[in-house]
Tab-separated table of C-alpha atoms in Angstrom:
chain	number	residue	atom	x	y	z
A	22	MET	CA	-29.483	35.540	-61.795
A	23	ARG	CA	-31.503	34.386	-59.587
A	24	ALA	CA	-28.674	32.986	-57.713
A	25	LEU	CA	-27.200	36.373	-57.827
A	26	LEU	CA	-30.414	38.021	-56.320
A	27	GLY	CA	-30.408	35.230	-53.701
A	28	ALA	CA	-27.254	36.213	-52.792
A	29	VAL	CA	-27.915	39.801	-52.019
A	30	ALA	CA	-31.112	39.357	-50.215
A	31	GLY	CA	-28.830	37.362	-48.097
A	32	LEU	CA	-26.404	39.789	-47.551
A	33	LEU	CA	-29.086	42.188	-46.834
A	34	ALA	CA	-30.317	40.202	-44.374
A	35	LEU	CA	-27.093	39.882	-42.341
A	36	ALA	CA	-26.619	43.644	-42.401
A	37	ALA	CA	-30.059	44.484	-41.215
A	38	PRO	CA	-29.889	45.444	-37.630
A	39	ALA	CA	-31.296	42.922	-35.247
A	40	SER	CA	-34.432	43.532	-33.808
A	41	ALA	CA	-34.769	44.931	-30.646
A	42	ASP	CA	-37.765	42.484	-29.567
A	43	PRO	CA	-36.154	39.372	-28.636
A	44	ARG	CA	-37.472	36.085	-30.777
A	45	ILE	CA	-37.044	32.304	-30.201
A	46	LEU	CA	-38.211	30.426	-33.437
A	47	ILE	CA	-38.799	26.361	-32.638
A	48	ALA	CA	-38.443	23.999	-35.282
A	49	SER	CA	-39.492	20.522	-34.222
A	50	ASP	CA	-42.244	18.419	-34.205
A	51	SER	CA	-45.588	17.284	-32.631
A	52	THR	CA	-43.973	17.126	-29.160
A	53	ALA	CA	-43.368	20.799	-29.413
A	54	ALA	CA	-46.115	21.761	-31.642
A	55	ASN	CA	-49.216	24.190	-31.224
A	56	TYR	CA	-52.887	22.544	-30.609
A	57	GLY	CA	-56.261	24.196	-30.998
A	58	ALA	CA	-58.298	24.792	-27.711
A	59	GLU	CA	-60.201	21.883	-29.641
A	60	LYS	CA	-57.692	19.236	-28.584
A	61	TYR	CA	-56.986	20.419	-25.228
A	62	PRO	CA	-55.531	18.677	-23.222
A	63	GLN	CA	-52.693	18.113	-25.715
A	64	LEU	CA	-50.245	20.972	-25.761
A	65	GLY	CA	-46.684	21.058	-26.939
A	66	TRP	CA	-43.854	22.449	-25.050
A	67	GLY	CA	-43.222	25.419	-27.595
A	68	MET	CA	-46.890	26.357	-26.898
A	69	MET	CA	-45.733	26.946	-23.027
A	70	LEU	CA	-42.172	28.446	-23.187
A	71	LYS	CA	-43.543	32.133	-23.381
A	72	CYS	CA	-44.610	31.387	-19.753
A	73	GLY	CA	-41.015	31.063	-18.720
A	74	LEU	CA	-39.731	34.450	-20.698
A	75	ALA	CA	-39.525	37.822	-20.340
A	76	PRO	CA	-42.592	39.696	-22.008
A	77	ASP	CA	-40.656	41.095	-24.499
A	78	VAL	CA	-39.734	38.015	-25.979
A	79	GLU	CA	-41.675	36.457	-28.865
A	80	VAL	CA	-41.788	32.772	-29.201
A	81	VAL	CA	-42.279	31.749	-32.941
A	82	ASN	CA	-43.410	28.141	-32.953
A	83	ARG	CA	-43.297	25.921	-36.308
A	84	ALA	CA	-43.205	22.692	-35.224
A	85	VAL	CA	-45.236	20.399	-37.062
A	86	GLY	CA	-46.806	16.949	-35.952
A	87	GLY	CA	-45.360	14.053	-37.852
A	88	ARG	CA	-41.934	15.766	-39.230
A	89	SER	CA	-38.408	14.441	-39.186
A	90	THR	CA	-35.596	16.568	-40.151
A	91	ARG	CA	-36.177	14.663	-43.799
A	92	THR	CA	-39.566	16.149	-44.022
A	93	PHE	CA	-39.353	19.201	-42.317
A	94	ILE	CA	-36.276	20.365	-45.215
A	95	SER	CA	-38.084	18.544	-47.564
A	96	GLU	CA	-41.309	20.020	-47.852
A	97	GLY	CA	-39.745	23.324	-47.458
A	98	LYS	CA	-40.425	24.154	-43.953
A	99	TRP	CA	-36.700	24.593	-42.711
A	100	ASP	CA	-36.773	27.290	-45.800
A	101	ALA	CA	-39.378	29.014	-44.866
A	102	LEU	CA	-38.370	29.354	-41.113
A	103	ILE	CA	-34.796	30.591	-42.735
A	104	ALA	CA	-36.900	32.752	-44.796
A	105	GLU	CA	-39.235	34.799	-42.272
A	106	SER	CA	-36.317	34.811	-39.407
A	107	ARG	CA	-34.469	37.802	-38.374
A	108	PRO	CA	-30.564	38.220	-37.666
A	109	GLY	CA	-29.943	37.713	-33.779
A	110	ASP	CA	-33.118	35.192	-33.418
A	111	THR	CA	-32.362	31.973	-31.225
A	112	VAL	CA	-33.830	28.909	-33.162
A	113	LEU	CA	-34.137	25.566	-31.017
A	114	ILE	CA	-33.919	22.494	-33.405
A	115	GLN	CA	-35.611	19.670	-31.703
A	116	PHE	CA	-35.942	16.171	-33.974
A	117	GLY	CA	-35.787	12.488	-33.209
A	118	HIS	CA	-39.028	10.787	-33.002
A	119	ASN	CA	-39.972	10.402	-36.561
A	120	ASP	CA	-36.044	10.428	-37.657
A	121	ALA	CA	-36.575	6.906	-36.296
A	122	SER	CA	-39.352	5.663	-38.155
A	123	VAL	CA	-38.115	2.854	-39.478
A	124	SER	CA	-41.705	2.033	-40.856
A	125	ARG	CA	-42.177	5.445	-42.642
A	126	PRO	CA	-39.721	5.284	-44.984
A	127	GLU	CA	-40.558	8.933	-46.156
A	128	ARG	CA	-39.613	10.176	-42.261
A	129	TYR	CA	-36.773	8.142	-41.877
A	130	ALA	CA	-33.167	9.535	-41.452
A	131	PRO	CA	-31.002	7.571	-39.959
A	132	ALA	CA	-29.421	8.833	-37.000
A	133	ALA	CA	-25.507	8.127	-38.075
A	134	THR	CA	-25.798	9.714	-42.135
A	135	LEU	CA	-28.462	11.546	-42.979
A	136	TYR	CA	-30.183	12.852	-39.733
A	137	ARG	CA	-26.787	14.005	-38.519
A	138	ASP	CA	-26.201	15.392	-42.180
A	139	ASN	CA	-29.465	17.421	-41.686
A	140	LEU	CA	-28.609	18.643	-38.578
A	141	ILE	CA	-25.427	20.252	-39.750
A	142	ARG	CA	-27.586	21.984	-43.026
A	143	MET	CA	-29.429	23.637	-40.085
A	144	ILE	CA	-27.059	24.689	-38.487
A	145	TRP	CA	-24.761	26.418	-40.826
A	146	GLU	CA	-27.608	27.974	-42.553
A	147	ALA	CA	-28.994	29.366	-39.551
A	148	ARG	CA	-25.443	30.696	-38.438
A	149	GLY	CA	-25.417	31.974	-42.282
A	150	ARG	CA	-28.833	33.887	-41.486
A	151	GLY	CA	-27.212	35.584	-38.504
A	152	LEU	CA	-29.637	33.189	-36.116
A	153	VAL	CA	-28.031	31.500	-32.898
A	154	PRO	CA	-28.913	27.694	-33.249
A	155	VAL	CA	-29.583	25.524	-30.349
A	156	LEU	CA	-29.840	21.761	-30.753
A	157	VAL	CA	-32.624	20.245	-28.409
A	158	THR	CA	-32.736	16.224	-27.912
A	159	PRO	CA	-35.419	14.486	-28.229
A	160	PRO	CA	-37.957	14.453	-24.848
A	161	ALA	CA	-38.548	10.669	-23.477
A	162	ARG	CA	-41.310	9.199	-23.684
A	163	ARG	CA	-43.408	7.109	-21.331
A	164	SER	CA	-41.251	4.112	-21.559
A	165	PHE	CA	-39.879	2.256	-18.571
A	166	ASP	CA	-36.934	-0.458	-18.083
A	167	GLY	CA	-37.561	-1.387	-14.394
A	168	ALA	CA	-37.860	1.735	-12.125
A	169	ARG	CA	-36.028	3.976	-14.670
A	170	ALA	CA	-37.416	5.742	-18.022
A	171	LYS	CA	-35.655	4.461	-20.770
A	172	ALA	CA	-34.220	6.629	-23.749
A	173	ASP	CA	-36.002	5.408	-26.817
A	174	PHE	CA	-34.133	7.926	-29.418
A	175	ALA	CA	-30.557	7.874	-27.701
A	176	ALA	CA	-28.850	7.206	-31.045
A	177	TYR	CA	-30.115	10.602	-32.238
A	178	SER	CA	-29.556	12.456	-29.060
A	179	GLN	CA	-25.745	11.109	-29.157
A	180	VAL	CA	-25.539	12.857	-32.530
A	181	MET	CA	-26.503	15.832	-31.101
A	182	ARG	CA	-24.179	15.711	-28.614
A	183	GLU	CA	-21.503	14.839	-30.595
A	184	LEU	CA	-22.248	17.731	-32.668
A	185	VAL	CA	-22.032	20.001	-29.504
A	186	VAL	CA	-18.283	19.446	-30.284
A	187	THR	CA	-17.964	19.655	-33.610
A	188	THR	CA	-19.933	22.549	-34.540
A	189	ASN	CA	-19.673	24.298	-31.356
A	190	THR	CA	-23.396	24.333	-31.182
A	191	PRO	CA	-24.910	25.058	-27.491
A	192	LEU	CA	-27.080	22.251	-26.424
A	193	ILE	CA	-30.744	21.922	-24.209
A	194	ASP	CA	-30.243	18.111	-22.994
A	195	LEU	CA	-33.870	17.364	-23.101
A	196	GLU	CA	-33.727	13.733	-23.390
A	197	ALA	CA	-31.395	13.596	-19.933
A	198	ARG	CA	-33.594	16.235	-18.189
A	199	SER	CA	-36.761	14.479	-19.119
A	200	LEU	CA	-36.135	11.027	-18.196
A	201	ASP	CA	-35.295	12.294	-15.076
A	202	LEU	CA	-38.441	14.211	-14.229
A	203	VAL	CA	-40.158	10.881	-15.776
A	204	SER	CA	-38.209	8.411	-13.825
A	205	ARG	CA	-38.484	10.604	-10.863
A	206	ALA	CA	-42.582	10.579	-11.235
A	207	GLY	CA	-42.545	6.736	-11.081
A	208	GLU	CA	-44.270	4.518	-14.230
A	209	ALA	CA	-48.076	5.613	-12.360
A	210	GLY	CA	-47.141	9.068	-11.409
A	211	SER	CA	-45.472	10.165	-15.054
A	212	LYS	CA	-48.961	9.622	-16.508
A	213	GLN	CA	-50.256	13.084	-15.404
A	214	TYR	CA	-47.678	14.656	-17.808
A	215	PHE	CA	-48.453	12.135	-21.107
A	216	LEU	CA	-52.245	11.922	-22.754
A	217	HIS	CA	-53.814	9.390	-20.505
A	218	TYR	CA	-57.259	9.692	-19.782
A	219	THR	CA	-60.449	7.422	-19.784
A	220	PRO	CA	-64.140	7.944	-21.235
A	221	ALA	CA	-65.282	8.864	-17.342
A	222	ASP	CA	-62.911	11.866	-17.897
A	223	LYS	CA	-65.419	13.163	-20.516
A	224	LEU	CA	-62.762	15.327	-22.822
A	225	ALA	CA	-64.308	16.311	-26.206
A	226	ALA	CA	-61.244	15.947	-27.882
A	227	PHE	CA	-60.805	12.073	-27.019
A	228	PRO	CA	-64.428	11.159	-25.637
A	229	GLN	CA	-63.366	7.342	-25.779
A	230	GLY	CA	-60.160	8.044	-24.211
A	231	ILE	CA	-56.828	7.659	-24.958
A	232	ALA	CA	-53.217	6.258	-23.788
A	233	ASP	CA	-50.504	8.059	-25.288
A	234	ASP	CA	-47.007	8.053	-24.115
A	235	THR	CA	-45.207	9.969	-26.265
A	236	HIS	CA	-47.346	13.646	-26.553
A	237	PHE	CA	-48.316	15.949	-23.586
A	238	SER	CA	-50.834	16.897	-21.287
A	239	GLU	CA	-50.711	20.456	-20.154
A	240	LEU	CA	-48.882	19.402	-17.217
A	241	GLY	CA	-46.141	17.591	-19.456
A	242	ALA	CA	-46.092	20.181	-21.652
A	243	ARG	CA	-45.393	22.734	-18.912
A	244	GLU	CA	-42.987	20.521	-17.030
A	245	MET	CA	-41.010	20.439	-20.645
A	246	ALA	CA	-40.817	23.977	-21.497
A	247	ASN	CA	-39.741	24.450	-17.845
A	248	LEU	CA	-36.926	21.950	-18.540
A	249	VAL	CA	-35.992	23.934	-21.900
A	250	ALA	CA	-36.495	27.311	-19.875
A	251	GLN	CA	-34.074	26.471	-17.087
A	252	GLU	CA	-31.473	24.648	-20.008
A	253	ILE	CA	-31.215	27.769	-21.723
A	254	LYS	CA	-30.891	29.783	-18.641
A	255	GLY	CA	-27.542	28.070	-18.443
A	256	LEU	CA	-26.291	28.872	-21.779
A	257	LYS	CA	-24.177	31.273	-22.874
A	258	ILE	CA	-26.115	33.211	-25.228
A	259	PRO	CA	-28.065	36.418	-25.449
A	260	ILE	CA	-31.777	34.967	-25.210
A	261	ALA	CA	-30.386	33.427	-21.623
A	262	GLU	CA	-30.874	36.732	-19.989
A	263	LYS	CA	-34.810	36.689	-20.758
A	264	VAL	CA	-35.478	33.311	-19.076
A	265	LEU	CA	-37.497	33.984	-15.887
A	266	THR	CA	-35.770	32.887	-12.814
A	267	ASP	CA	-39.072	32.000	-11.131
A	268	ARG	CA	-41.728	30.221	-13.332
A	269	PRO	CA	-44.694	29.252	-11.404
A	270	ASP	CA	-46.371	29.000	-14.706
A	271	LEU	CA	-44.678	26.129	-15.480
A	272	THR	CA	-44.512	24.169	-12.556
A	273	ARG	CA	-47.974	23.723	-11.535
A	274	ILE	CA	-49.751	21.457	-9.765
A	275	LYS	CA	-52.651	21.081	-11.310
A	276	PRO	CA	-54.144	21.773	-14.656
A	277	LEU	CA	-55.200	25.118	-15.395
A	278	GLY	CA	-57.330	24.336	-17.835
A	279	SER	CA	-55.779	25.792	-21.083
A	280	ALA	CA	-52.725	27.031	-22.693
A	281	ALA	CA	-52.606	30.213	-20.983
A	282	CYS	CA	-49.846	31.251	-18.487
A	283	HIS	CA	-52.192	31.848	-15.342
C-alpha cells in the first residue's frame, strides 16, 4: 500500500503544472553552501548565484559542508531535496571534494564506481520528478604545479564528463573554468579568492588567521558563482534565459563586506 501511495504521489507531482517562478536547487558540499554572517568572509558560491540571475529566480541552496554523493544520499538529504522540488526546477549537482576523501571511509566514493552510480541515481530520480539535472564538476583548489593550478579531482570530473555523453545530461565544467581563473591570478594573486587571512586582518570568524586553499572568500564565491552563471547561460535549458548578461555584482574587484548582491 505504501509503495502504491508513493507511486500515486509521484504521478501527481509530475502532473502538476510547473511553477511560474523558476527555481534552481543546489545539491553540493561546503564550496557551495550557505554561511551565516558570523562566518564572514567565508561564503559558498551557491549563496552568490542569485546575484547573476533575474529577480524572479529563486535559488534553493541545499549544499551541506562535508558531504559527498555517498553521505548526501545516505543521510536523506537527496531524498529531501527531491521531495521539496517542483516539476520544471533546475538542480545543480556538484560533488567530488569529499568523495575523494580516502581517509574518511564514511564519505569516500571511488570515482569510477560508487560516485558514478550515485550521480546516475541523482540524474534519473531528478528526471523522474520532472526536474532538469545539471552536473557541475568540482571547483579548483588553490593547488599549483609550476605556474598552473592543478586539478586535484580530475578522476571525478572525468566521470561527470563521460556521463554527459552516456546520460545526455548538461554539464557545467566548473573545474576547467576555475582552474583557468586561479592560474591567471597566479599563486600569490589567487589568495584573494580563498580564505587566506592573518591575525592582523582582525576577523571575528578567524581571529588567529587562516590559510585555507579549498573554501572561498567573498571575492572567490562571487567569481565562482559568475563562472556557474556564465556556463548556465550557454546551456540549452529553460533557466538559461534567466541569467543576466551583465553581472557586476559577481565580478567585484573589492569585497562588499557581506553576501548581499550590492
